[in-house]
mmCIF file with all atom_site columns, C-alpha atoms in Angstrom:
data_model
loop_
_atom_site.group_PDB
_atom_site.id
_atom_site.type_symbol
_atom_site.label_atom_id
_atom_site.label_alt_id
_atom_site.label_comp_id
_atom_site.label_asym_id
_atom_site.label_entity_id
_atom_site.label_seq_id
_atom_site.pdbx_PDB_ins_code
_atom_site.Cartn_x
_atom_site.Cartn_y
_atom_site.Cartn_z
_atom_site.occupancy
_atom_site.B_iso_or_equiv
_atom_site.pdbx_formal_charge
_atom_site.auth_seq_id
_atom_site.auth_comp_id
_atom_site.auth_asym_id
_atom_site.auth_atom_id
_atom_site.pdbx_PDB_model_num
ATOM 1   C CA . MET R 1 1   ? 97.435  135.086 90.955  1.00 0.00 ? 94  MET R CA 1
ATOM 2   C CA . VAL R 1 2   ? 95.341  134.167 93.136  1.00 0.00 ? 95  VAL R CA 1
ATOM 3   C CA . ARG R 1 3   ? 96.516  131.695 95.470  1.00 0.00 ? 96  ARG R CA 1
ATOM 4   C CA . ASN R 1 4   ? 94.612  129.128 98.270  1.00 0.00 ? 97  ASN R CA 1
ATOM 5   C CA . GLN R 1 5   ? 96.095  128.737 101.257 1.00 0.00 ? 98  GLN R CA 1
ATOM 6   C CA . LEU R 1 6   ? 96.540  124.954 102.723 1.00 0.00 ? 99  LEU R CA 1
ATOM 7   C CA . PRO R 1 7   ? 95.058  125.222 106.497 1.00 0.00 ? 100 PRO R CA 1
ATOM 8   C CA . ALA R 1 8   ? 98.007  124.978 109.345 1.00 0.00 ? 101 ALA R CA 1
ATOM 9   C CA . ALA R 1 9   ? 98.669  121.410 110.348 1.00 0.00 ? 102 ALA R CA 1
ATOM 10  C CA . GLY R 1 10  ? 95.915  120.487 113.327 1.00 0.00 ? 103 GLY R CA 1
ATOM 11  C CA . HIS R 1 11  ? 93.099  122.227 112.068 1.00 0.00 ? 104 HIS R CA 1
ATOM 12  C CA . ASP R 1 12  ? 91.574  119.192 110.237 1.00 0.00 ? 105 ASP R CA 1
ATOM 13  C CA . GLY R 1 13  ? 93.979  119.826 107.408 1.00 0.00 ? 106 GLY R CA 1
ATOM 14  C CA . ALA R 1 14  ? 93.433  116.392 105.559 1.00 0.00 ? 107 ALA R CA 1
ATOM 15  C CA . SER R 1 15  ? 89.912  116.851 104.994 1.00 0.00 ? 108 SER R CA 1
ATOM 16  C CA . GLU R 1 16  ? 89.894  120.668 104.477 1.00 0.00 ? 109 GLU R CA 1
ATOM 17  C CA . THR R 1 17  ? 93.313  120.087 101.905 1.00 0.00 ? 110 THR R CA 1
ATOM 18  C CA . MET R 1 18  ? 91.635  118.071 99.907  1.00 0.00 ? 111 MET R CA 1
ATOM 19  C CA . GLY R 1 19  ? 88.363  119.515 99.620  1.00 0.00 ? 112 GLY R CA 1
ATOM 20  C CA . MET R 1 20  ? 90.302  122.944 98.316  1.00 0.00 ? 113 MET R CA 1
ATOM 21  C CA . PHE R 1 21  ? 92.860  120.427 96.089  1.00 0.00 ? 114 PHE R CA 1
ATOM 22  C CA . LEU R 1 22  ? 89.557  118.817 94.848  1.00 0.00 ? 115 LEU R CA 1
ATOM 23  C CA . ALA R 1 23  ? 88.055  122.848 94.221  1.00 0.00 ? 116 ALA R CA 1
ATOM 24  C CA . ALA R 1 24  ? 90.857  123.133 92.196  1.00 0.00 ? 117 ALA R CA 1
ATOM 25  C CA . VAL R 1 25  ? 91.052  119.660 90.029  1.00 0.00 ? 118 VAL R CA 1
ATOM 26  C CA . PRO R 1 26  ? 89.399  120.746 86.101  1.00 0.00 ? 119 PRO R CA 1
ATOM 27  C CA . ALA R 1 27  ? 85.662  119.852 87.064  1.00 0.00 ? 120 ALA R CA 1
ATOM 28  C CA . ALA R 1 28  ? 85.780  117.625 83.611  1.00 0.00 ? 121 ALA R CA 1
ATOM 29  C CA . GLN R 1 29  ? 88.796  115.009 85.816  1.00 0.00 ? 122 GLN R CA 1
ATOM 30  C CA . ARG R 1 30  ? 87.738  115.707 89.739  1.00 0.00 ? 123 ARG R CA 1
ATOM 31  C CA . GLY R 1 31  ? 85.297  112.388 90.229  1.00 0.00 ? 124 GLY R CA 1
ATOM 32  C CA . ARG R 1 32  ? 88.284  110.782 88.800  1.00 0.00 ? 125 ARG R CA 1
ATOM 33  C CA . VAL R 1 33  ? 90.765  112.449 90.944  1.00 0.00 ? 126 VAL R CA 1
ATOM 34  C CA . GLN R 1 34  ? 88.341  112.520 93.750  1.00 0.00 ? 127 GLN R CA 1
ATOM 35  C CA . VAL R 1 35  ? 88.216  107.924 93.451  1.00 0.00 ? 128 VAL R CA 1
ATOM 36  C CA . LEU R 1 36  ? 91.864  108.130 93.069  1.00 0.00 ? 129 LEU R CA 1
ATOM 37  C CA . LEU R 1 37  ? 92.577  110.188 95.708  1.00 0.00 ? 130 LEU R CA 1
ATOM 38  C CA . THR R 1 38  ? 89.989  107.859 98.429  1.00 0.00 ? 131 THR R CA 1
ATOM 39  C CA . ASP R 1 39  ? 91.045  104.903 96.635  1.00 0.00 ? 132 ASP R CA 1
ATOM 40  C CA . PRO R 1 40  ? 94.531  103.068 96.910  1.00 0.00 ? 133 PRO R CA 1
ATOM 41  C CA . HIS R 1 41  ? 93.321  99.707  95.168  1.00 0.00 ? 134 HIS R CA 1
ATOM 42  C CA . CYS R 1 42  ? 92.123  102.140 91.927  1.00 0.00 ? 135 CYS R CA 1
ATOM 43  C CA . GLY R 1 43  ? 96.171  103.558 92.188  1.00 0.00 ? 136 GLY R CA 1
ATOM 44  C CA . GLY R 1 44  ? 97.042  107.134 91.995  1.00 0.00 ? 137 GLY R CA 1
ATOM 45  C CA . ARG R 1 45  ? 100.112 106.967 93.843  1.00 0.00 ? 138 ARG R CA 1
ATOM 46  C CA . GLY R 1 46  ? 101.031 109.902 92.545  1.00 0.00 ? 139 GLY R CA 1
ATOM 47  C CA . LEU R 1 47  ? 97.940  112.805 93.778  1.00 0.00 ? 140 LEU R CA 1
ATOM 48  C CA . ARG R 1 48  ? 98.357  111.226 96.669  1.00 0.00 ? 141 ARG R CA 1
ATOM 49  C CA . ALA R 1 49  ? 102.214 112.121 96.997  1.00 0.00 ? 142 ALA R CA 1
ATOM 50  C CA . LEU R 1 50  ? 101.102 115.678 95.532  1.00 0.00 ? 143 LEU R CA 1
ATOM 51  C CA . LEU R 1 51  ? 97.955  116.252 98.238  1.00 0.00 ? 144 LEU R CA 1
ATOM 52  C CA . ALA R 1 52  ? 100.014 114.924 101.239 1.00 0.00 ? 145 ALA R CA 1
ATOM 53  C CA . ARG R 1 53  ? 103.360 117.370 99.435  1.00 0.00 ? 146 ARG R CA 1
ATOM 54  C CA . LEU R 1 54  ? 101.445 120.477 99.461  1.00 0.00 ? 147 LEU R CA 1
ATOM 55  C CA . ASP R 1 55  ? 99.857  119.061 102.596 1.00 0.00 ? 148 ASP R CA 1
ATOM 56  C CA . ALA R 1 56  ? 103.298 118.825 104.706 1.00 0.00 ? 149 ALA R CA 1
ATOM 57  C CA . ASP R 1 57  ? 104.972 122.277 102.922 1.00 0.00 ? 150 ASP R CA 1
ATOM 58  C CA . ARG R 1 58  ? 102.038 124.366 104.208 1.00 0.00 ? 151 ARG R CA 1
ATOM 59  C CA . GLY R 1 59  ? 102.471 125.744 100.756 1.00 0.00 ? 152 GLY R CA 1
ATOM 60  C CA . ALA R 1 60  ? 100.072 127.785 98.808  1.00 0.00 ? 153 ALA R CA 1
ATOM 61  C CA . LEU R 1 61  ? 97.581  125.792 95.886  1.00 0.00 ? 154 LEU R CA 1
ATOM 62  C CA . PRO R 1 62  ? 96.979  127.610 92.410  1.00 0.00 ? 155 PRO R CA 1
ATOM 63  C CA . ASP R 1 63  ? 93.629  127.700 92.662  1.00 0.00 ? 156 ASP R CA 1
ATOM 64  C CA . ALA R 1 64  ? 92.713  126.072 88.796  1.00 0.00 ? 157 ALA R CA 1
ATOM 65  C CA . LEU R 1 65  ? 94.971  123.161 88.135  1.00 0.00 ? 158 LEU R CA 1
ATOM 66  C CA . PRO R 1 66  ? 96.698  123.207 85.008  1.00 0.00 ? 159 PRO R CA 1
ATOM 67  C CA . SER R 1 67  ? 94.419  120.221 83.414  1.00 0.00 ? 160 SER R CA 1
ATOM 68  C CA . GLU R 1 68  ? 97.674  119.092 81.552  1.00 0.00 ? 161 GLU R CA 1
ATOM 69  C CA . LEU R 1 69  ? 99.379  118.452 84.749  1.00 0.00 ? 162 LEU R CA 1
ATOM 70  C CA . VAL R 1 70  ? 96.075  116.235 85.844  1.00 0.00 ? 163 VAL R CA 1
ATOM 71  C CA . GLU R 1 71  ? 96.327  114.152 83.398  1.00 0.00 ? 164 GLU R CA 1
ATOM 72  C CA . VAL R 1 72  ? 99.533  113.136 83.447  1.00 0.00 ? 165 VAL R CA 1
ATOM 73  C CA . TYR R 1 73  ? 98.482  111.925 86.984  1.00 0.00 ? 166 TYR R CA 1
ATOM 74  C CA . LEU R 1 74  ? 95.351  110.208 85.705  1.00 0.00 ? 167 LEU R CA 1
ATOM 75  C CA . ARG R 1 75  ? 97.707  108.435 82.222  1.00 0.00 ? 168 ARG R CA 1
ATOM 76  C CA . ASP R 1 76  ? 100.365 107.868 83.867  1.00 0.00 ? 169 ASP R CA 1
ATOM 77  C CA . ASP R 1 77  ? 100.957 105.479 87.539  1.00 0.00 ? 170 ASP R CA 1
ATOM 78  C CA . GLU R 1 78  ? 104.349 106.756 88.445  1.00 0.00 ? 171 GLU R CA 1
ATOM 79  C CA . ALA R 1 79  ? 104.562 109.403 87.423  1.00 0.00 ? 172 ALA R CA 1
ATOM 80  C CA . GLU R 1 80  ? 105.392 111.110 91.460  1.00 0.00 ? 173 GLU R CA 1
ATOM 81  C CA . PRO R 1 81  ? 105.668 115.375 92.293  1.00 0.00 ? 174 PRO R CA 1
ATOM 82  C CA . LEU R 1 82  ? 109.296 114.995 92.132  1.00 0.00 ? 175 LEU R CA 1
ATOM 83  C CA . HIS R 1 83  ? 110.013 118.395 90.640  1.00 0.00 ? 176 HIS R CA 1
ATOM 84  C CA . ASP R 1 84  ? 109.135 122.050 91.072  1.00 0.00 ? 177 ASP R CA 1
ATOM 85  C CA . CYS R 1 85  ? 108.534 125.560 89.358  1.00 0.00 ? 178 CYS R CA 1
ATOM 86  C CA . GLU R 1 86  ? 111.171 127.683 90.171  1.00 0.00 ? 179 GLU R CA 1
ATOM 87  C CA . ARG R 1 87  ? 109.059 130.939 89.288  1.00 0.00 ? 180 ARG R CA 1
ATOM 88  C CA . CYS R 1 88  ? 105.988 130.122 90.842  1.00 0.00 ? 181 CYS R CA 1
ATOM 89  C CA . GLY R 1 89  ? 106.808 126.872 93.355  1.00 0.00 ? 182 GLY R CA 1
ATOM 90  C CA . LEU R 1 90  ? 103.918 124.615 91.548  1.00 0.00 ? 183 LEU R CA 1
ATOM 91  C CA . PRO R 1 91  ? 105.109 120.763 92.448  1.00 0.00 ? 184 PRO R CA 1
ATOM 92  C CA . VAL R 1 92  ? 105.013 119.252 88.910  1.00 0.00 ? 185 VAL R CA 1
ATOM 93  C CA . PRO R 1 93  ? 105.236 115.511 87.392  1.00 0.00 ? 186 PRO R CA 1
ATOM 94  C CA . VAL R 1 94  ? 108.119 113.288 86.880  1.00 0.00 ? 187 VAL R CA 1
ATOM 95  C CA . ARG R 1 95  ? 108.578 109.572 85.608  1.00 0.00 ? 188 ARG R CA 1
ATOM 96  C CA . ALA R 1 96  ? 110.830 108.743 88.286  1.00 0.00 ? 189 ALA R CA 1
ATOM 97  C CA . GLY R 1 97  ? 113.202 105.842 87.660  1.00 0.00 ? 190 GLY R CA 1
ATOM 98  C CA . ARG R 1 98  ? 115.995 103.613 88.696  1.00 0.00 ? 191 ARG R CA 1
ATOM 99  C CA . ARG R 1 99  ? 116.143 105.250 92.930  1.00 0.00 ? 192 ARG R CA 1
ATOM 100 C CA . CYS R 1 100 ? 119.495 105.579 93.427  1.00 0.00 ? 193 CYS R CA 1
ATOM 101 C CA . GLY R 1 101 ? 120.339 106.725 97.885  1.00 0.00 ? 194 GLY R CA 1
ATOM 102 C CA . HIS R 1 102 ? 117.998 109.613 98.410  1.00 0.00 ? 195 HIS R CA 1
ATOM 103 C CA . GLU R 1 103 ? 117.360 111.148 94.998  1.00 0.00 ? 196 GLU R CA 1
ATOM 104 C CA . ALA R 1 104 ? 115.414 108.631 92.211  1.00 0.00 ? 197 ALA R CA 1
ATOM 105 C CA . SER R 1 105 ? 116.310 109.264 88.295  1.00 0.00 ? 198 SER R CA 1
ATOM 106 C CA . VAL R 1 106 ? 114.041 110.832 85.723  1.00 0.00 ? 199 VAL R CA 1
ATOM 107 C CA . ASP R 1 107 ? 113.165 108.584 82.960  1.00 0.00 ? 200 ASP R CA 1
ATOM 108 C CA . ARG R 1 108 ? 110.206 111.171 81.960  1.00 0.00 ? 201 ARG R CA 1
ATOM 109 C CA . GLU R 1 109 ? 110.553 114.687 82.352  1.00 0.00 ? 202 GLU R CA 1
ATOM 110 C CA . TYR R 1 110 ? 107.061 115.385 81.105  1.00 0.00 ? 203 TYR R CA 1
ATOM 111 C CA . PHE R 1 111 ? 107.220 119.399 81.543  1.00 0.00 ? 204 PHE R CA 1
ATOM 112 C CA . PRO R 1 112 ? 110.403 121.437 81.328  1.00 0.00 ? 205 PRO R CA 1
ATOM 113 C CA . THR R 1 113 ? 108.343 124.709 82.036  1.00 0.00 ? 206 THR R CA 1
ATOM 114 C CA . CYS R 1 114 ? 105.723 125.502 83.816  1.00 0.00 ? 207 CYS R CA 1
ATOM 115 C CA . PRO R 1 115 ? 102.464 124.068 82.937  1.00 0.00 ? 208 PRO R CA 1
ATOM 116 C CA . GLN R 1 116 ? 101.070 127.396 84.926  1.00 0.00 ? 209 GLN R CA 1
ATOM 117 C CA . CYS R 1 117 ? 103.189 130.091 84.761  1.00 0.00 ? 210 CYS R CA 1
ATOM 118 C CA . GLY R 1 118 ? 105.998 129.094 82.406  1.00 0.00 ? 211 GLY R CA 1
ATOM 119 C CA . GLY R 1 119 ? 109.099 129.814 84.112  1.00 0.00 ? 212 GLY R CA 1
ATOM 120 C CA . ARG R 1 120 ? 111.335 126.047 84.158  1.00 0.00 ? 213 ARG R CA 1
ATOM 121 C CA . THR R 1 121 ? 111.142 123.473 86.215  1.00 0.00 ? 214 THR R CA 1
ATOM 122 C CA . GLY R 1 122 ? 113.759 120.254 87.506  1.00 0.00 ? 215 GLY R CA 1
ATOM 123 C CA . ARG R 1 123 ? 114.384 119.738 91.161  1.00 0.00 ? 216 ARG R CA 1
ATOM 124 C CA . HIS R 1 124 ? 114.264 122.157 94.270  1.00 0.00 ? 217 HIS R CA 1
ATOM 125 C CA . ALA R 1 125 ? 114.155 123.973 91.527  1.00 0.00 ? 218 ALA R CA 1
ATOM 126 C CA . PHE R 1 126 ? 111.677 126.805 93.772  1.00 0.00 ? 219 PHE R CA 1
ATOM 127 C CA . TRP R 1 127 ? 113.633 126.271 96.718  1.00 0.00 ? 220 TRP R CA 1
ATOM 128 C CA . SER R 1 128 ? 116.801 126.033 95.460  1.00 0.00 ? 221 SER R CA 1
ATOM 129 C CA . ARG R 1 129 ? 116.406 129.617 93.579  1.00 0.00 ? 222 ARG R CA 1
ATOM 130 C CA . ARG R 1 130 ? 115.564 131.701 96.825  1.00 0.00 ? 223 ARG R CA 1
ATOM 131 C CA . PRO R 1 131 ? 117.604 133.325 99.054  1.00 0.00 ? 224 PRO R CA 1
ATOM 132 C CA . GLN R 1 132 ? 118.748 131.413 102.663 1.00 0.00 ? 225 GLN R CA 1
#
């Protein structure tokens, strides 16, 4: 899989990251995603959280995000990127429930397997399987 490397912090990262993120969104969903990312009064908290996570981690963004993953964020204002794929590291949305301590409980898991590569997903799945 070819991946776009996100820019390092301090290189106009916010606008570059948003441009790369929007380029990875399927064309049919791109307009709605852009509205949600740029106007907080329209919703899109989960999409902004995903964008911030990718920017802060300076991780890799796939060339194309799965449309079903993007659709979850478009349909569910409560979806947040709190799980990831153990194989490819793609952040995947869950519907977070009542918060207890620092971690949210999960009311709904949308992708028990990654829509990108088929790997298992879960809280910190990618980072917990990597050697220290």
